[in-house]
């Protein structure tokens, strides 16, 4: 309840702090035509200008064709398949709220949360040195592995449909947007990610906008060169010009109700990584380790190097199998959480890292 009012408050701040601005947090409840009227009003009254606004019709059309050439889309997942995947996304949210994931797996913001699996990287305000090109991968093992359900329910169908090659994906990110949530204009860093970039949309339809400029307080977005519909269950592939030469974003006015996307990418073999910070053990930790404490074994396996700020993460988790419903966390000591499996698996299995 408190969270809801905080979100409403934030949306209000974002969208109502100027008389010109439209309150999109409530407009989605109104009729479609009223919605559309509000949208165009939003653009007309308060949008900043982008470099594309100076193009004449012919130049704009040329740009549009180049963007379109780098996009392919297909509605691959049925509503039933979507429902199954959405349940899994909900489970990820629950596990994250339980504090099960590693620190760099989860990035929370008021209107959107991100969950990084397989690989994670520094971006936005996390960057020590700001600006594109400065993104760095976290150390291997600093984020959780790609859950088996993502491989089974999402990646496998994409490979079977020959949309992406087998074994290509080594990074999966879930973005979970609340109404009014957005992702500002960006290009997925090409020194980090191979192309194509694949994504699959869930929960509700939204749109990916190309070539927009954002301005803030209140948040406003320029007219897109292209606003690409993203229906539920739809796979979108970006490559070429669409991935490399023009920014993409999700505008707040295009997130009418909760929406999630699973972004599937391949991290380049030569992508730069943050340098490892070597953990120096305190004498008491060394003693525990020598005694063969399970949690410490897990911790050592998990990450030979800790980032300096992840001490609070040490040995925090052991996670379970795909049968997420059967899991419950048990507090073993103040630092360690263990996931117990109630599906009759032998207890020694609880020490093997498995995906959720
Ligand atoms: C992104 O490119 O970061 C997000 C795209 C989406 O939400 O579909
Ligand atoms: Mn992107």
mmCIF file of C-alpha atoms in Angstrom, residues 61-310:
data_model
loop_
_atom_site.group_PDB
_atom_site.id
_atom_site.type_symbol
_atom_site.label_atom_id
_atom_site.label_comp_id
_atom_site.label_asym_id
_atom_site.label_seq_id
_atom_site.Cartn_x
_atom_site.Cartn_y
_atom_site.Cartn_z
ATOM 1 C CA UNK A 61 11.549 8.910 -44.405
ATOM 2 C CA UNK A 62 15.092 7.884 -45.368
ATOM 3 C CA UNK A 63 16.023 7.623 -41.694
ATOM 4 C CA UNK A 64 12.883 5.628 -41.000
ATOM 5 C CA UNK A 65 13.701 3.111 -43.745
ATOM 6 C CA UNK A 66 17.223 2.610 -42.360
ATOM 7 C CA UNK A 67 15.817 1.961 -38.877
ATOM 8 C CA UNK A 68 13.183 -0.436 -40.192
ATOM 9 C CA UNK A 69 15.818 -2.410 -42.109
ATOM 10 C CA UNK A 70 17.506 -3.271 -38.802
ATOM 11 C CA UNK A 71 14.354 -4.533 -37.065
ATOM 12 C CA UNK A 72 12.596 -7.846 -37.271
ATOM 13 C CA UNK A 73 9.639 -8.924 -35.170
ATOM 14 C CA UNK A 74 7.527 -11.998 -34.667
ATOM 15 C CA UNK A 75 4.822 -12.893 -32.184
ATOM 16 C CA UNK A 76 6.272 -16.224 -31.124
ATOM 17 C CA UNK A 77 4.711 -16.867 -27.726
ATOM 18 C CA UNK A 78 1.051 -17.770 -27.268
ATOM 19 C CA UNK A 79 -0.975 -16.190 -24.433
ATOM 20 C CA UNK A 80 -0.634 -19.495 -22.511
ATOM 21 C CA UNK A 81 3.145 -19.507 -22.925
ATOM 22 C CA UNK A 82 3.214 -15.848 -21.922
ATOM 23 C CA UNK A 83 1.256 -16.668 -18.774
ATOM 24 C CA UNK A 84 3.788 -19.340 -17.772
ATOM 25 C CA UNK A 85 6.715 -17.016 -18.383
ATOM 26 C CA UNK A 86 4.989 -14.161 -16.550
ATOM 27 C CA UNK A 87 4.538 -16.443 -13.510
ATOM 28 C CA UNK A 88 8.282 -17.079 -13.601
ATOM 29 C CA UNK A 89 8.946 -13.333 -13.802
ATOM 30 C CA UNK A 90 6.728 -12.869 -10.742
ATOM 31 C CA UNK A 91 8.836 -15.471 -8.963
ATOM 32 C CA UNK A 92 12.000 -13.563 -9.814
ATOM 33 C CA UNK A 93 10.395 -10.481 -8.268
ATOM 34 C CA UNK A 94 9.545 -12.483 -5.104
ATOM 35 C CA UNK A 95 13.034 -13.959 -4.823
ATOM 36 C CA UNK A 96 14.511 -10.523 -5.220
ATOM 37 C CA UNK A 97 12.252 -9.145 -2.484
ATOM 38 C CA UNK A 98 13.412 -11.996 -0.252
ATOM 39 C CA UNK A 99 16.997 -10.845 -0.788
ATOM 40 C CA UNK A 100 17.949 -14.095 -2.488
ATOM 41 C CA UNK A 101 19.897 -12.624 -5.402
ATOM 42 C CA UNK A 102 23.422 -11.308 -5.555
ATOM 43 C CA UNK A 103 23.817 -7.579 -5.187
ATOM 44 C CA UNK A 104 24.561 -6.826 -8.831
ATOM 45 C CA UNK A 105 21.731 -9.025 -10.121
ATOM 46 C CA UNK A 106 19.102 -6.498 -9.079
ATOM 47 C CA UNK A 107 18.868 -2.812 -9.945
ATOM 48 C CA UNK A 108 15.834 -1.099 -8.444
ATOM 49 C CA UNK A 109 14.297 2.163 -9.511
ATOM 50 C CA UNK A 110 10.903 3.534 -8.452
ATOM 51 C CA UNK A 111 9.101 2.708 -11.717
ATOM 52 C CA UNK A 112 11.219 -0.095 -13.147
ATOM 53 C CA UNK A 113 13.371 -2.878 -11.783
ATOM 54 C CA UNK A 114 16.083 -4.721 -13.677
ATOM 55 C CA UNK A 115 17.359 -8.234 -13.052
ATOM 56 C CA UNK A 116 20.683 -9.201 -14.638
ATOM 57 C CA UNK A 117 21.498 -12.830 -15.224
ATOM 58 C CA UNK A 118 24.599 -14.401 -16.734
ATOM 59 C CA UNK A 119 26.402 -11.082 -17.007
ATOM 60 C CA UNK A 120 25.922 -7.641 -15.506
ATOM 61 C CA UNK A 121 27.561 -4.337 -16.258
ATOM 62 C CA UNK A 122 27.970 -0.841 -14.923
ATOM 63 C CA UNK A 123 25.897 1.816 -16.619
ATOM 64 C CA UNK A 124 24.255 5.176 -16.011
ATOM 65 C CA UNK A 125 25.022 6.664 -12.625
ATOM 66 C CA UNK A 126 27.009 3.553 -11.621
ATOM 67 C CA UNK A 127 29.743 4.526 -14.068
ATOM 68 C CA UNK A 128 32.911 5.805 -12.459
ATOM 69 C CA UNK A 129 33.671 7.679 -15.660
ATOM 70 C CA UNK A 130 30.433 8.834 -17.271
ATOM 71 C CA UNK A 131 29.397 8.420 -20.876
ATOM 72 C CA UNK A 132 28.987 5.772 -23.555
ATOM 73 C CA UNK A 133 32.000 3.507 -23.997
ATOM 74 C CA UNK A 134 32.767 3.474 -20.271
ATOM 75 C CA UNK A 135 30.459 0.612 -19.368
ATOM 76 C CA UNK A 136 32.248 -2.368 -17.826
ATOM 77 C CA UNK A 137 31.160 -5.925 -17.134
ATOM 78 C CA UNK A 138 31.147 -6.992 -13.523
ATOM 79 C CA UNK A 139 33.502 -9.822 -12.534
ATOM 80 C CA UNK A 140 32.386 -13.259 -13.636
ATOM 81 C CA UNK A 141 30.041 -14.617 -10.975
ATOM 82 C CA UNK A 142 29.036 -11.204 -9.640
ATOM 83 C CA UNK A 143 25.485 -11.682 -10.925
ATOM 84 C CA UNK A 144 23.316 -14.796 -10.797
ATOM 85 C CA UNK A 145 23.355 -17.340 -13.594
ATOM 86 C CA UNK A 146 20.652 -17.326 -16.256
ATOM 87 C CA UNK A 147 17.723 -19.225 -14.678
ATOM 88 C CA UNK A 148 17.015 -22.560 -16.334
ATOM 89 C CA UNK A 149 13.426 -21.451 -17.038
ATOM 90 C CA UNK A 150 14.722 -18.622 -19.255
ATOM 91 C CA UNK A 151 16.741 -21.152 -21.246
ATOM 92 C CA UNK A 152 13.864 -23.609 -21.443
ATOM 93 C CA UNK A 153 10.860 -21.322 -21.946
ATOM 94 C CA UNK A 154 12.372 -18.384 -23.816
ATOM 95 C CA UNK A 155 15.806 -19.020 -25.363
ATOM 96 C CA UNK A 156 15.030 -22.546 -26.624
ATOM 97 C CA UNK A 157 11.928 -21.523 -28.632
ATOM 98 C CA UNK A 158 13.937 -18.672 -30.167
ATOM 99 C CA UNK A 159 16.677 -21.102 -31.218
ATOM 100 C CA UNK A 160 14.146 -23.618 -32.525
ATOM 101 C CA UNK A 161 12.506 -20.886 -34.581
ATOM 102 C CA UNK A 162 15.999 -20.037 -35.937
ATOM 103 C CA UNK A 163 15.680 -16.498 -34.625
ATOM 104 C CA UNK A 164 18.985 -16.751 -32.750
ATOM 105 C CA UNK A 165 21.748 -19.328 -33.061
ATOM 106 C CA UNK A 166 22.099 -22.102 -30.493
ATOM 107 C CA UNK A 167 24.518 -21.169 -27.690
ATOM 108 C CA UNK A 168 24.530 -17.492 -28.647
ATOM 109 C CA UNK A 169 22.910 -16.020 -25.537
ATOM 110 C CA UNK A 170 25.030 -15.553 -22.413
ATOM 111 C CA UNK A 171 23.169 -12.648 -20.850
ATOM 112 C CA UNK A 172 19.507 -12.223 -19.943
ATOM 113 C CA UNK A 173 18.047 -9.094 -18.398
ATOM 114 C CA UNK A 174 14.493 -8.721 -17.170
ATOM 115 C CA UNK A 175 13.142 -5.165 -17.084
ATOM 116 C CA UNK A 176 9.919 -4.910 -15.099
ATOM 117 C CA UNK A 177 8.118 -1.603 -15.692
ATOM 118 C CA UNK A 178 5.322 -0.096 -13.651
ATOM 119 C CA UNK A 179 2.840 2.195 -15.405
ATOM 120 C CA UNK A 180 4.701 5.337 -16.400
ATOM 121 C CA UNK A 181 8.087 3.592 -16.142
ATOM 122 C CA UNK A 182 10.590 4.208 -18.917
ATOM 123 C CA UNK A 183 14.092 3.603 -20.249
ATOM 124 C CA UNK A 184 15.818 6.714 -21.522
ATOM 125 C CA UNK A 185 17.333 6.860 -25.014
ATOM 126 C CA UNK A 186 20.448 4.756 -25.366
ATOM 127 C CA UNK A 187 22.390 2.455 -27.664
ATOM 128 C CA UNK A 188 23.213 -0.925 -26.125
ATOM 129 C CA UNK A 189 26.999 -0.558 -25.730
ATOM 130 C CA UNK A 190 28.654 -2.210 -28.726
ATOM 131 C CA UNK A 191 31.922 -2.842 -26.919
ATOM 132 C CA UNK A 192 29.892 -5.016 -24.507
ATOM 133 C CA UNK A 193 27.187 -6.684 -26.617
ATOM 134 C CA UNK A 194 27.215 -8.501 -29.938
ATOM 135 C CA UNK A 195 24.351 -7.963 -32.347
ATOM 136 C CA UNK A 196 21.558 -8.874 -32.802
ATOM 137 C CA UNK A 197 19.864 -7.841 -29.600
ATOM 138 C CA UNK A 198 16.777 -9.929 -28.937
ATOM 139 C CA UNK A 199 13.943 -9.054 -26.603
ATOM 140 C CA UNK A 200 10.579 -10.560 -25.748
ATOM 141 C CA UNK A 201 7.695 -8.533 -24.308
ATOM 142 C CA UNK A 202 5.303 -9.668 -21.574
ATOM 143 C CA UNK A 203 2.247 -8.638 -19.533
ATOM 144 C CA UNK A 204 1.078 -5.797 -21.792
ATOM 145 C CA UNK A 205 1.723 -4.063 -25.085
ATOM 146 C CA UNK A 206 4.141 -1.150 -25.186
ATOM 147 C CA UNK A 207 6.313 0.560 -27.796
ATOM 148 C CA UNK A 208 10.008 0.968 -28.515
ATOM 149 C CA UNK A 209 10.775 4.473 -29.747
ATOM 150 C CA UNK A 210 13.755 5.400 -31.884
ATOM 151 C CA UNK A 211 15.602 8.710 -32.098
ATOM 152 C CA UNK A 212 13.999 10.446 -29.105
ATOM 153 C CA UNK A 213 15.439 13.128 -26.893
ATOM 154 C CA UNK A 214 14.423 13.258 -23.246
ATOM 155 C CA UNK A 215 14.203 16.271 -21.034
ATOM 156 C CA UNK A 216 13.458 16.105 -17.348
ATOM 157 C CA UNK A 217 11.568 17.761 -14.505
ATOM 158 C CA UNK A 218 9.020 17.103 -15.778
ATOM 159 C CA UNK A 219 9.990 14.219 -18.010
ATOM 160 C CA UNK A 220 9.217 14.887 -21.681
ATOM 161 C CA UNK A 221 10.201 13.065 -24.835
ATOM 162 C CA UNK A 222 10.647 14.345 -28.384
ATOM 163 C CA UNK A 223 8.747 12.894 -31.312
ATOM 164 C CA UNK A 224 10.189 9.501 -32.269
ATOM 165 C CA UNK A 225 11.484 8.714 -35.760
ATOM 166 C CA UNK A 226 9.732 5.391 -35.257
ATOM 167 C CA UNK A 227 7.437 4.106 -32.539
ATOM 168 C CA UNK A 228 7.530 0.321 -32.827
ATOM 169 C CA UNK A 229 4.642 -1.573 -31.220
ATOM 170 C CA UNK A 230 5.749 -4.318 -28.821
ATOM 171 C CA UNK A 231 2.814 -6.692 -28.350
ATOM 172 C CA UNK A 232 2.785 -9.293 -25.583
ATOM 173 C CA UNK A 233 4.649 -12.423 -26.683
ATOM 174 C CA UNK A 234 6.479 -10.608 -29.464
ATOM 175 C CA UNK A 235 10.192 -11.120 -30.175
ATOM 176 C CA UNK A 236 12.052 -8.070 -31.440
ATOM 177 C CA UNK A 237 15.502 -8.277 -33.010
ATOM 178 C CA UNK A 238 17.677 -5.181 -33.402
ATOM 179 C CA UNK A 239 20.762 -5.070 -35.580
ATOM 180 C CA UNK A 240 22.542 -2.767 -38.037
ATOM 181 C CA UNK A 241 21.378 0.848 -38.092
ATOM 182 C CA UNK A 242 18.538 0.217 -35.615
ATOM 183 C CA UNK A 243 20.981 -1.122 -33.022
ATOM 184 C CA UNK A 244 24.091 0.958 -33.700
ATOM 185 C CA UNK A 245 23.249 4.292 -35.293
ATOM 186 C CA UNK A 246 20.110 5.501 -33.591
ATOM 187 C CA UNK A 247 19.054 5.459 -29.951
ATOM 188 C CA UNK A 248 16.039 3.557 -28.670
ATOM 189 C CA UNK A 249 13.955 4.105 -25.570
ATOM 190 C CA UNK A 250 10.672 3.245 -23.909
ATOM 191 C CA UNK A 251 8.669 6.405 -23.296
ATOM 192 C CA UNK A 252 6.720 6.756 -20.055
ATOM 193 C CA UNK A 253 3.497 7.374 -21.958
ATOM 194 C CA UNK A 254 3.926 3.986 -23.685
ATOM 195 C CA UNK A 255 3.862 2.007 -20.448
ATOM 196 C CA UNK A 256 0.179 2.047 -19.711
ATOM 197 C CA UNK A 257 0.119 -0.931 -17.364
ATOM 198 C CA UNK A 258 2.752 -3.273 -15.980
ATOM 199 C CA UNK A 259 5.056 -4.528 -18.693
ATOM 200 C CA UNK A 260 8.159 -6.702 -18.625
ATOM 201 C CA UNK A 261 10.752 -7.488 -21.237
ATOM 202 C CA UNK A 262 13.401 -10.191 -21.310
ATOM 203 C CA UNK A 263 16.431 -8.908 -23.184
ATOM 204 C CA UNK A 264 18.639 -11.674 -24.547
ATOM 205 C CA UNK A 265 22.132 -10.760 -25.670
ATOM 206 C CA UNK A 266 25.610 -12.090 -26.165
ATOM 207 C CA UNK A 267 28.408 -10.403 -24.275
ATOM 208 C CA UNK A 268 31.487 -10.075 -26.478
ATOM 209 C CA UNK A 269 34.485 -12.222 -25.562
ATOM 210 C CA UNK A 270 36.655 -9.093 -25.521
ATOM 211 C CA UNK A 271 34.219 -6.917 -23.534
ATOM 212 C CA UNK A 272 36.094 -5.016 -20.801
ATOM 213 C CA UNK A 273 35.539 -6.097 -17.210
ATOM 214 C CA UNK A 274 35.976 -4.283 -13.938
ATOM 215 C CA UNK A 275 39.220 -5.311 -12.298
ATOM 216 C CA UNK A 276 38.735 -7.865 -9.520
ATOM 217 C CA UNK A 277 39.067 -6.681 -5.954
ATOM 218 C CA UNK A 278 40.717 -9.350 -3.886
ATOM 219 C CA UNK A 279 38.984 -10.109 -0.611
ATOM 220 C CA UNK A 280 41.272 -10.212 2.369
ATOM 221 C CA UNK A 281 39.794 -12.489 5.002
ATOM 222 C CA UNK A 282 39.570 -11.469 8.619
ATOM 223 C CA UNK A 283 41.142 -14.018 11.056
ATOM 224 C CA UNK A 284 37.687 -15.117 12.286
ATOM 225 C CA UNK A 285 36.484 -15.827 8.738
ATOM 226 C CA UNK A 286 39.634 -17.849 8.074
ATOM 227 C CA UNK A 287 38.915 -19.974 11.152
ATOM 228 C CA UNK A 288 35.348 -20.670 9.996
ATOM 229 C CA UNK A 289 36.557 -21.629 6.559
ATOM 230 C CA UNK A 290 39.162 -24.002 7.951
ATOM 231 C CA UNK A 291 36.378 -25.760 9.873
ATOM 232 C CA UNK A 292 34.772 -26.541 6.541
ATOM 233 C CA UNK A 293 31.630 -24.469 6.997
ATOM 234 C CA UNK A 294 29.350 -25.157 4.043
ATOM 235 C CA UNK A 295 28.307 -21.599 3.528
ATOM 236 C CA UNK A 296 31.903 -20.509 3.271
ATOM 237 C CA UNK A 297 32.593 -23.210 0.697
ATOM 238 C CA UNK A 298 29.746 -21.856 -1.343
ATOM 239 C CA UNK A 299 31.056 -18.356 -0.932
ATOM 240 C CA UNK A 300 34.529 -19.332 -2.090
ATOM 241 C CA UNK A 301 33.138 -21.148 -5.124
ATOM 242 C CA UNK A 302 30.825 -18.314 -5.947
ATOM 243 C CA UNK A 303 33.274 -15.565 -6.234
ATOM 244 C CA UNK A 304 36.977 -15.764 -5.677
ATOM 245 C CA UNK A 305 37.003 -12.027 -5.902
ATOM 246 C CA UNK A 306 34.518 -9.744 -4.236
ATOM 247 C CA UNK A 307 33.776 -6.256 -5.285
ATOM 248 C CA UNK A 308 34.705 -4.005 -2.391
ATOM 249 C CA UNK A 309 31.125 -3.193 -1.514
ATOM 250 C CA UNK A 310 29.774 -6.733 -1.556
#
